[in-house]
Short mmCIF file of C-alpha atoms in Angstrom, two decimals:
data_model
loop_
_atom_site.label_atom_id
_atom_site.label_comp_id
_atom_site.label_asym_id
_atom_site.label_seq_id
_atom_site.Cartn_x
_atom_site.Cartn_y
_atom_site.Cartn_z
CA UNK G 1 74.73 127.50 123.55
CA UNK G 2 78.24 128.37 124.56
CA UNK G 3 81.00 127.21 122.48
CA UNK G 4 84.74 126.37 124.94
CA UNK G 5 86.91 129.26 124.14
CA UNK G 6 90.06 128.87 122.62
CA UNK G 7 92.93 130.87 124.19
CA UNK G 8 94.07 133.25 121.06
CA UNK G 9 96.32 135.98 121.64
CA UNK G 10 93.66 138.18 119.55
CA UNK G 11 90.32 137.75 121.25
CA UNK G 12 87.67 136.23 119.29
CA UNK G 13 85.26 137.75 117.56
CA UNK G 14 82.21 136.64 119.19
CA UNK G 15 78.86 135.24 116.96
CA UNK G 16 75.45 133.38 116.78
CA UNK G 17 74.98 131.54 114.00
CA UNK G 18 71.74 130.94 112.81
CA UNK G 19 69.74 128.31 110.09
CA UNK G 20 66.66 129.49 108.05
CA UNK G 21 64.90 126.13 107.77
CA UNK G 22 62.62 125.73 104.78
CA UNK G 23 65.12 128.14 102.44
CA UNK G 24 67.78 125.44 100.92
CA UNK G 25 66.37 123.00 98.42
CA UNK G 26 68.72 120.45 100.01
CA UNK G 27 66.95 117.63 101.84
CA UNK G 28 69.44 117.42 104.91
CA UNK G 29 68.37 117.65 108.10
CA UNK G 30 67.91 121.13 109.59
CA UNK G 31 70.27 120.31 112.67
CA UNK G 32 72.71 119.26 110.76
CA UNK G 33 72.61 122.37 108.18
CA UNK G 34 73.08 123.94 111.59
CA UNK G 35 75.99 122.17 113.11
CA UNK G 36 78.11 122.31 109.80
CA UNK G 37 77.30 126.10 109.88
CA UNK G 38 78.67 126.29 113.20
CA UNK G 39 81.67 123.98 112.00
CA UNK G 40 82.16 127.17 109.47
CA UNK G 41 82.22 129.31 111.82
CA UNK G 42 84.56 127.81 114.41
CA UNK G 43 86.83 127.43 111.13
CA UNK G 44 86.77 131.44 110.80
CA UNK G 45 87.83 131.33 114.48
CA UNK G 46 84.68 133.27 115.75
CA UNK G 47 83.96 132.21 119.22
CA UNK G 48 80.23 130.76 118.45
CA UNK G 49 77.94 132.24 121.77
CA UNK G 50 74.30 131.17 120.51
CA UNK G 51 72.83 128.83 117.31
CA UNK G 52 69.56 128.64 116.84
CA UNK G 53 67.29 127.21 113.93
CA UNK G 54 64.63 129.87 112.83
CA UNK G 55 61.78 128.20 110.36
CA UNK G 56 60.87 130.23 107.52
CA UNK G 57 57.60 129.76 106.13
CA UNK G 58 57.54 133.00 104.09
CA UNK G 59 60.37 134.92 102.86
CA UNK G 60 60.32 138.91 104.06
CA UNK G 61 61.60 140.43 100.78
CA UNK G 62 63.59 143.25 103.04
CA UNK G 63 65.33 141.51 106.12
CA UNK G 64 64.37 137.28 105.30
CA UNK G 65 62.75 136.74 108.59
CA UNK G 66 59.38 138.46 109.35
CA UNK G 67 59.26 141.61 112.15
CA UNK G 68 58.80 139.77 115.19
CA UNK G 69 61.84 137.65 114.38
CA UNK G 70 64.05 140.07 113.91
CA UNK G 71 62.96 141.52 117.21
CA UNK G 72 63.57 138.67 118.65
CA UNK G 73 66.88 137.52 117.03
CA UNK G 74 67.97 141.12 118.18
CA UNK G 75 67.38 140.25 122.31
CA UNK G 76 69.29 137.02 121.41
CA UNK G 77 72.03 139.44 119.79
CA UNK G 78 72.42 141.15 122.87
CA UNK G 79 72.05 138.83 125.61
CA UNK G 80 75.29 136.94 123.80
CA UNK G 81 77.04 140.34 123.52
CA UNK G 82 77.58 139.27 120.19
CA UNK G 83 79.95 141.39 117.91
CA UNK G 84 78.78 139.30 114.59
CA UNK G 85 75.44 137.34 113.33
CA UNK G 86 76.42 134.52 110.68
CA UNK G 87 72.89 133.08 108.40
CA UNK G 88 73.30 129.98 106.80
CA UNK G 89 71.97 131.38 104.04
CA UNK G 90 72.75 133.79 101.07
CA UNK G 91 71.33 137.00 101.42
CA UNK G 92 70.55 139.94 99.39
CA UNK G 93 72.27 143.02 99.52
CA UNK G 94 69.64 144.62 100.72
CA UNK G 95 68.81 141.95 103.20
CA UNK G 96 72.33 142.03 105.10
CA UNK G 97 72.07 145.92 105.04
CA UNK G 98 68.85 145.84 106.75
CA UNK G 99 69.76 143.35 109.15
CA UNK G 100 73.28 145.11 110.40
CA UNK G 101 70.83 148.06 110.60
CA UNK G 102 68.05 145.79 113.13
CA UNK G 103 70.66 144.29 114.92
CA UNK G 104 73.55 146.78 115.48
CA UNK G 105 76.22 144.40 114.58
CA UNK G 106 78.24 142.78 111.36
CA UNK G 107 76.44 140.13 109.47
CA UNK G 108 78.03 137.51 107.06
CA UNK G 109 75.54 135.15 104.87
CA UNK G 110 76.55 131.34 104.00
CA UNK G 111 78.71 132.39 100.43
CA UNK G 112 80.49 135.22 102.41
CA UNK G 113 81.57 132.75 105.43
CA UNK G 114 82.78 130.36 102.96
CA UNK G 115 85.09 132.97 101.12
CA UNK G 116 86.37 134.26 104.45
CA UNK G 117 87.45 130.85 105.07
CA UNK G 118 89.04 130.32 101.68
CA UNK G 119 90.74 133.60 101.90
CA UNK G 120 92.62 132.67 105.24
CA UNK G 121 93.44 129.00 103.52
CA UNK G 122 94.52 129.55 100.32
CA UNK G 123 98.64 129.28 99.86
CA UNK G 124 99.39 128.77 96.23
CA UNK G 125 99.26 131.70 93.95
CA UNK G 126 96.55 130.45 92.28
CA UNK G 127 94.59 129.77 95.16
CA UNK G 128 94.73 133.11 96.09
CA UNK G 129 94.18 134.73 92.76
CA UNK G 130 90.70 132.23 92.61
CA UNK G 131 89.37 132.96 96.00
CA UNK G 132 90.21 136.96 95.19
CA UNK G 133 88.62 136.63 92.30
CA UNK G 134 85.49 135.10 93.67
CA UNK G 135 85.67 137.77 96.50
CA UNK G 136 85.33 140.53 93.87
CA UNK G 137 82.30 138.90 92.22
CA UNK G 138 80.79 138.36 95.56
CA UNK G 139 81.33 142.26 96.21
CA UNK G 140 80.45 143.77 93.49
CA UNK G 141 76.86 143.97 94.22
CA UNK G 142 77.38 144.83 97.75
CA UNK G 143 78.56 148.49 97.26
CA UNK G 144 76.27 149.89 99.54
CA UNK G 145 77.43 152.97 101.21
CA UNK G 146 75.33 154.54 104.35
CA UNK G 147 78.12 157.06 105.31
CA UNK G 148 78.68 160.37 103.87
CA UNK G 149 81.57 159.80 101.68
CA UNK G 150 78.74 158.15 99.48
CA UNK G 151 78.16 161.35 97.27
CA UNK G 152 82.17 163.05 97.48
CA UNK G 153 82.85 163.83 94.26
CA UNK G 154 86.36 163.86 92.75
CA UNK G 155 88.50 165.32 89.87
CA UNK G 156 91.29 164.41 88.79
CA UNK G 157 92.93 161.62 87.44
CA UNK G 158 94.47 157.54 88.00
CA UNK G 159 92.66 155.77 91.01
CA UNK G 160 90.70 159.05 91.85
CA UNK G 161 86.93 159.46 89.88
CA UNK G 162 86.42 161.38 87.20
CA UNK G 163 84.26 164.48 86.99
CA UNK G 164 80.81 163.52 88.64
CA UNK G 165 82.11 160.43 89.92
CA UNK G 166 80.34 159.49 93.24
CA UNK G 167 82.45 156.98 95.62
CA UNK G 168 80.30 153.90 94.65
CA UNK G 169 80.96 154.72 91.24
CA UNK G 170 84.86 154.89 91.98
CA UNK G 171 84.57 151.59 93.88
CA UNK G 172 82.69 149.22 90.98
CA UNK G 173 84.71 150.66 88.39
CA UNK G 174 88.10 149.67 90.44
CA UNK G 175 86.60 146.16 91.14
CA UNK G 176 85.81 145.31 87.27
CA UNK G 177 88.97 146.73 86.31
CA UNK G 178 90.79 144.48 89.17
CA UNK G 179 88.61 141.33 87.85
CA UNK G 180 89.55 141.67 83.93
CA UNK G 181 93.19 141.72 85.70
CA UNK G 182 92.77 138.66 88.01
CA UNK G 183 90.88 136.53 85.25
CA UNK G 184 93.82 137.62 82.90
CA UNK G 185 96.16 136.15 85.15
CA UNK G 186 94.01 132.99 85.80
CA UNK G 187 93.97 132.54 82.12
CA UNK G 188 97.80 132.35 82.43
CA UNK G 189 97.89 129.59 84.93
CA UNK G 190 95.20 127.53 83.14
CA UNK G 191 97.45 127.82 80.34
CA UNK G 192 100.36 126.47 82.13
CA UNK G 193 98.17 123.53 83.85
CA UNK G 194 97.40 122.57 80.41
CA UNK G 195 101.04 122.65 79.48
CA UNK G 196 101.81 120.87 82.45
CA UNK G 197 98.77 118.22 81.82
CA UNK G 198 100.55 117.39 78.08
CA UNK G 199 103.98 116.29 79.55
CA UNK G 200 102.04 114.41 82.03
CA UNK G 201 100.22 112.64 79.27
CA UNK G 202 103.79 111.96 77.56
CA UNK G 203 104.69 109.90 80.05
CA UNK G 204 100.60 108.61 80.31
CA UNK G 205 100.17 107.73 83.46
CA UNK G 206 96.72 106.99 84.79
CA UNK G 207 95.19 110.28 86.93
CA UNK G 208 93.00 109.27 90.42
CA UNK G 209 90.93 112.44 91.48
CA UNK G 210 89.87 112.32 95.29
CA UNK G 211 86.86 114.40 96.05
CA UNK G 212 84.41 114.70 98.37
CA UNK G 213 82.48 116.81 100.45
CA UNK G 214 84.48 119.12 102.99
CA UNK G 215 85.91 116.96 106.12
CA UNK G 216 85.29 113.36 104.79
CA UNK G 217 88.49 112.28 105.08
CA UNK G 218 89.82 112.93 101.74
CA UNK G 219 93.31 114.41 103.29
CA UNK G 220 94.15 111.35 105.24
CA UNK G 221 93.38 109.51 102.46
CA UNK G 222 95.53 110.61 100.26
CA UNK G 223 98.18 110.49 102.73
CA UNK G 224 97.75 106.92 103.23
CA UNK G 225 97.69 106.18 99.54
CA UNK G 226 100.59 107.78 98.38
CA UNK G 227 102.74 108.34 101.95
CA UNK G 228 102.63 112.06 101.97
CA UNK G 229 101.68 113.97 104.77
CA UNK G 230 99.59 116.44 103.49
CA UNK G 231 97.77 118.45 105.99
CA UNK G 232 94.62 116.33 107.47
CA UNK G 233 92.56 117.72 110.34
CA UNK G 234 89.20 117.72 111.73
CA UNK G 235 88.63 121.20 110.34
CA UNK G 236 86.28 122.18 107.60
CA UNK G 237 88.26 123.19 104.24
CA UNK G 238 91.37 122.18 105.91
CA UNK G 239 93.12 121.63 102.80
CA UNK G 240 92.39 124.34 99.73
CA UNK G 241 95.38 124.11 97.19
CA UNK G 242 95.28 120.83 94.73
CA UNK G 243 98.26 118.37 95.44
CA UNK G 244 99.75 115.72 93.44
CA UNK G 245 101.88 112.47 93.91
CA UNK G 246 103.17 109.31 92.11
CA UNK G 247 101.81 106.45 93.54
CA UNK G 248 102.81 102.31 92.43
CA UNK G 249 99.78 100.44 92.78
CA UNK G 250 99.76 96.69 93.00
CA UNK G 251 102.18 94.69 90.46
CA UNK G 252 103.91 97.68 89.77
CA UNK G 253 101.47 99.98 87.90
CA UNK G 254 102.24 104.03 88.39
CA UNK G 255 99.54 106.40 88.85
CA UNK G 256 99.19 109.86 89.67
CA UNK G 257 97.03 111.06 92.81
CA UNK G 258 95.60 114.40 93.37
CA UNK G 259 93.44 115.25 96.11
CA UNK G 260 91.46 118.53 95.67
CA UNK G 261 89.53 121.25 97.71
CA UNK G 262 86.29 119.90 99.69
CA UNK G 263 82.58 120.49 98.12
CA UNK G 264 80.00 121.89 100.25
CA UNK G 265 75.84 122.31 99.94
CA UNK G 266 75.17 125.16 98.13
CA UNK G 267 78.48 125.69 97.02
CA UNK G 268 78.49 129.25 95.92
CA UNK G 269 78.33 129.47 92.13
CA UNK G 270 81.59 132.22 92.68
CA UNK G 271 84.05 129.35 93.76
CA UNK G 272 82.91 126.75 91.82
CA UNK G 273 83.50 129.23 88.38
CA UNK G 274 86.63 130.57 89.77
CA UNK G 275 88.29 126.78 90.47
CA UNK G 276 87.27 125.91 87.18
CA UNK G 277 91.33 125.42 86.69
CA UNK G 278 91.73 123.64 89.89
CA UNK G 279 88.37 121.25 88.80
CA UNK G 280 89.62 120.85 85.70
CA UNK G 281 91.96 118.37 87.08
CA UNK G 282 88.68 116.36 88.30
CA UNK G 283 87.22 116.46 84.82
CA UNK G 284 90.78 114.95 83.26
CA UNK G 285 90.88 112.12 85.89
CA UNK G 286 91.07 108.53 84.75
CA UNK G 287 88.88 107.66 87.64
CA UNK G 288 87.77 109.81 90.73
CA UNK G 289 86.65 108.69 94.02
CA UNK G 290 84.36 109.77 95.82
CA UNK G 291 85.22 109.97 99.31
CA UNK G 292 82.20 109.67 101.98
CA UNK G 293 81.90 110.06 105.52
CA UNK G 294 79.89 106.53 106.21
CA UNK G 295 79.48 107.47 109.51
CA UNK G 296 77.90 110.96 109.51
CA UNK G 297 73.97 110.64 109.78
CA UNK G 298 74.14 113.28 106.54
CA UNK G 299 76.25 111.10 104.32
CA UNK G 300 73.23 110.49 101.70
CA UNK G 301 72.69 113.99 100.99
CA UNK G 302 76.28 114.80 101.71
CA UNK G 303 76.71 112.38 98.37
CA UNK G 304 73.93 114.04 96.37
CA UNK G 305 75.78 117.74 96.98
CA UNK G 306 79.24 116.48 95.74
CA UNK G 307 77.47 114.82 92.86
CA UNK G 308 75.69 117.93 92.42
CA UNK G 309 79.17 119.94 91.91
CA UNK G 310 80.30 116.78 89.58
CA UNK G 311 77.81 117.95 86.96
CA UNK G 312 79.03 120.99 86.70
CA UNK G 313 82.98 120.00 85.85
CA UNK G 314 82.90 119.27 82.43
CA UNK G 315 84.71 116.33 80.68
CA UNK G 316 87.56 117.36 78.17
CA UNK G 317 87.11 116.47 74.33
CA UNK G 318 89.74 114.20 73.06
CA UNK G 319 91.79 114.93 69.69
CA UNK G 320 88.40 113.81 67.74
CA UNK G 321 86.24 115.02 69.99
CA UNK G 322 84.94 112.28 71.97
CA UNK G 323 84.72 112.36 75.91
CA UNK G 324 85.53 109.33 77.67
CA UNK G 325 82.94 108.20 80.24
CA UNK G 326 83.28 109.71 83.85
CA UNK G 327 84.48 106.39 86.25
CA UNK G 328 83.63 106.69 89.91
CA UNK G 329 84.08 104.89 92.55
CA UNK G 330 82.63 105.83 96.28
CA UNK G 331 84.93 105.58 99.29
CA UNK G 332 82.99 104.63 102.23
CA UNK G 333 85.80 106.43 104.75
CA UNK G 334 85.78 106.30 108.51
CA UNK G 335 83.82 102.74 109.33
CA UNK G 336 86.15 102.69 112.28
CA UNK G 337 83.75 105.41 114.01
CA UNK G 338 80.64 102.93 112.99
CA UNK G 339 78.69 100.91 115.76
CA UNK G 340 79.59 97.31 115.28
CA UNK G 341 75.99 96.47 114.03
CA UNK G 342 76.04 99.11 111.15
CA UNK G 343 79.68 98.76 110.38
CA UNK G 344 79.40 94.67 109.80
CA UNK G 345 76.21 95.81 107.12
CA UNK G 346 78.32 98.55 106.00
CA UNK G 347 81.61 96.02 105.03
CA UNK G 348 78.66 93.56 103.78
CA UNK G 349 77.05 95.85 101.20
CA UNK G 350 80.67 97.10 100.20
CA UNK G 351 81.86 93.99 99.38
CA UNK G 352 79.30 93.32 96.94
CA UNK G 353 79.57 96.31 95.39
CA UNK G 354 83.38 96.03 94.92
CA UNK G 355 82.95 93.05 92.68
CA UNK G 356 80.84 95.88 90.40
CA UNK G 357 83.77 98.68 90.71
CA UNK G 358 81.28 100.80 92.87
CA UNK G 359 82.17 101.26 96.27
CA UNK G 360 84.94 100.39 99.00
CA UNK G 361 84.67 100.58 102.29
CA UNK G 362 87.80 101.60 104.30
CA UNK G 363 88.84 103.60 107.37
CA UNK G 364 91.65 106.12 106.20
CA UNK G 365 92.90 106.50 109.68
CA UNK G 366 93.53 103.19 110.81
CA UNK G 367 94.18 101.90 107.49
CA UNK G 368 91.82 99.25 107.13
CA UNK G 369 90.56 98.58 103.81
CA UNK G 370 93.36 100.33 102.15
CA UNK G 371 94.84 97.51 100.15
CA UNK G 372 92.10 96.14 98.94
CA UNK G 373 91.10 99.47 97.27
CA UNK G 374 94.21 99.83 95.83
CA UNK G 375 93.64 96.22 94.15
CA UNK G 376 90.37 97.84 93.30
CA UNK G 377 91.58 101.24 91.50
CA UNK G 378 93.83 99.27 89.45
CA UNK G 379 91.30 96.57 88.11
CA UNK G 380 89.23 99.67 87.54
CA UNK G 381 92.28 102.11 85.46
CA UNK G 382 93.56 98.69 84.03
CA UNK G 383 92.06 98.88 80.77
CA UNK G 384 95.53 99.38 78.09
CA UNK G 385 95.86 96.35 76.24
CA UNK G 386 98.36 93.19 76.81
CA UNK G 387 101.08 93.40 74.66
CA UNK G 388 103.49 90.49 74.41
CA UNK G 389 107.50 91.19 73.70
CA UNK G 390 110.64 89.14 73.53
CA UNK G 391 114.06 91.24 74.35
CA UNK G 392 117.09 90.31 74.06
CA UNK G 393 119.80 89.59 77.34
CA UNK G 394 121.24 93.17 75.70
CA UNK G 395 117.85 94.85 76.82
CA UNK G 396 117.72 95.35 80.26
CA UNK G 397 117.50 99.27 80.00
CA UNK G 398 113.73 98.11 78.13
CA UNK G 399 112.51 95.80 80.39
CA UNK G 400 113.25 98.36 83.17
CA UNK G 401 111.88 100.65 81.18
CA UNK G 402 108.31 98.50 80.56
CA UNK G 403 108.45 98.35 84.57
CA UNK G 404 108.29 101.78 85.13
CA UNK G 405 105.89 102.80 82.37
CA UNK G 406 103.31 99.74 81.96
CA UNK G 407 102.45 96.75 84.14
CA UNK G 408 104.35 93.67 83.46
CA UNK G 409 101.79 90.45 84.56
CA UNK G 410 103.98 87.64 82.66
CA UNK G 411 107.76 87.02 82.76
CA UNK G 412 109.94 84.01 81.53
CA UNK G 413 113.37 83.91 80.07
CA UNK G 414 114.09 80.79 77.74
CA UNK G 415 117.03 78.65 77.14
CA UNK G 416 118.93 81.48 74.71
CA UNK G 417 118.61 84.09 77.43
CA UNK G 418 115.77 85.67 75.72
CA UNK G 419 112.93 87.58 78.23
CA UNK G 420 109.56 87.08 77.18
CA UNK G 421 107.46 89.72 78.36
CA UNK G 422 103.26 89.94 78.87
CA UNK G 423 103.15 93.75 79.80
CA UNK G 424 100.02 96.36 79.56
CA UNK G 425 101.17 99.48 77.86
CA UNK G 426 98.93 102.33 77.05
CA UNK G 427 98.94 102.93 73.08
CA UNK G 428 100.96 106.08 73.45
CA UNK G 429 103.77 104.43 76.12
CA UNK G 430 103.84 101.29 73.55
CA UNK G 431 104.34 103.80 70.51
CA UNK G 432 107.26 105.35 72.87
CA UNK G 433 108.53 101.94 73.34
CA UNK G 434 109.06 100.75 69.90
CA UNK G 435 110.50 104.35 68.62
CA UNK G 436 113.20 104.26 71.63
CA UNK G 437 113.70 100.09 71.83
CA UNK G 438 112.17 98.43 69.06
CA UNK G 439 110.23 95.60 69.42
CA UNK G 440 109.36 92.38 67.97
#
């Protein structure tokens, strides 16, 4: 299958991509394991020639598939002229050197496309200092050298090997050196998120999370919430770098919204340990939703791969150790691309399940269904207490004050010019409020 070429003023690199089927314990259909491989591929810019799905019924320790498949892949190689193979799969060292070998060309598995892609995305410092980092770990156990540089040996002294050092040698002990560096500095900027994560909880505004798997719709989403125009386009991992805004839900209440980097099947375990500072900002969220893609045929098992990565984000302990329960609530995104049949059950079934705090079901590019999530978030992060206050006609700076940092549901002023206020005020804004105003 021919992919349209895109007119690039490098040329393309051209590829197959191919699917082991039986390998992934993942229950999603094999053709569309296939497509979103292709979708990765297209997102590294490699013109895509061929994709094929290969079944697997036993594993061939040295190149995955068995002889005559490799034979065969190879004629397919050819007859596409292609310059790179790409297997939805991770392979073993060993596996990928054998296969370059058989087929004369480069080949990337599934956790080396992904940190391709990540590497071209990232823009924030520590985006690139995570996906570098996962790189590195990724590498490490890929130094396989078939040229004849492999047994130089060196003297000397500073980024040259010592005495007996082969080149391999030389090359791991520069990589663990460069990852003690990078997860130094990664240290560094958790320790500033957390900084940064105590004056937010100063002023305690409730945290919304969006996740979702890659290309749901989590982008426009968050543009439409908060007004931004964060970058949103039909691209796998279009977005990489966490970014955060100050929304006013209904009646007033602030929030902050941060919308992070896409989850994927099989996520490789490399990205998901290096953007444990990034996920860390899932794991502190008041609530998170879950944006889906309703209107994929894959959206089930789409679902069970982000709530896969969920369990692995772990849920802060408070000041005496407690960790608050994990509130989520499912964003059926995109019912405008439903047929009208399946999108009327589709509005039915998440209109019940709003009542429960569940599910919503919205389209994030036309903007249906928009408002009534965002009376939905707040009846879910709505939970600080009622407090009831009486200020004086001296006390407008407070009552503005209770507006910007609470929600104020009840508001009369009686016949001495007095404001009675009915606001909800987390314990720590209300503690604020009566050390800067007073209150009676």
């Amino acid at each position: 299958m021919t992919s349209k070429l895109i007119d690039h003023s490098v040329p393309l690199i051209r590829a197959i991509v191919i699917h082991p089927d039986g390998r992934s314990e993942s229950s999603r259909l094999a053709e569309e394991r296939l497509q979103e491989a292709v979708g990765l591929a297209r997102a590294l810019d490699l013109d895509v020639r061929a994709e094929e799905i290969v079944r697997i019924r036993k594993v061939t320790p040295a190149t995955l598939f068995g002889t005559g498949k490799v034979e065969e892949l190879a004629a397919l190689v050819r007859a596409a002229e292609a310059e790179a193979v790409v297997i939805d799969d991770n392979l073993t060292p060993v596996q990928q050197r054998n296969l370059e070998k058989e087929w004369d060309c480069k080949v990337i598995d599934r956790t080396g496309l992904i940190l391709e892609i990540f590497g071209r995305r990232a823009r924030t410092k520590e985006g690139r200092l995570q996906v570098e980092l996962a790189r590195l770990d990724y590498e490490k156990s890929r130094l396989v050298r078939t040229w004849t540089h492999l047994e130089r040996q060196r003297g000397g002294t500073g980024s040259t090997g010592g005495p007996g050092e082969t080149q391999i040698e030389l090359d791991r002990r520069l990589i663990a050196d460069r990852i003690v560096r990078l997860k130094t500095e990664l240290e560094e900027v958790r320790r500033t998120r957390g900084l940064h994560r105590k004056q937010r909880q100063k002023v305690p505004f409730p945290t919304i999370a969006l996740v979702g798997y890659t290309n749901a719709g989590k982008s426009t989403l968050f543009n439409r919430l908060t007004g931004s125009e964060v970058l949103a386009k039909d691209l796998l991992f279009a977005t990489l770098d966490t970014t955060q805004r100050t929304i006013r839900l209904p009646q007033g209440r602030p929030a902050i919204v941060a919308d992070t980097v896409g989850f994927i099947s099989d996520l490789p375990h490399e990205l998901v340990e290096s953007f444990r500072a990034t996920l860390e900002e899932v794991g502190e969220a008041d609530l998170i939703l879950h944006v889906r893609d309703i209107a994929s045929p894959d959206s089930e098992a789409q679902a069970r791969d982000v709530e896969a990565v969920l369990k692995q984000i772990e849920i802060p302990e408070g000041p005496n150790g407690e960790k608050k329960p994990r509130r989520i609530l499912e964003v059926w995104n995109k019912t405008d691309l439903l047929d009208a049949d399946v999108r009327e059950a589709v509005l039915g079934q998440a209109e019940r399940l709003a009542a429960e705090g569940k599910a919503a079901a919205v389209s994030a590019w036309t903007g249906e269904g928009i408002e009534p999530l965002r009376h939905i978030i707040t009846r879910l992060i709505d939970d600080d207490p009622e407090t009831h206050l009486t200020l004086e006609p001296t006390q407008g700076e407070a009552l503005a004050w209770l507006y910007e940092h609470g929600r104020v549901t009840s508001r009369d002023t009686d016949e001495e010019g007095r404001t009675h206020v009915v606001v909800r005020l987390a314990t720590q804004a209300l503690g604020r409020f009566e050390r800067q105003f007073g209150a009676d």
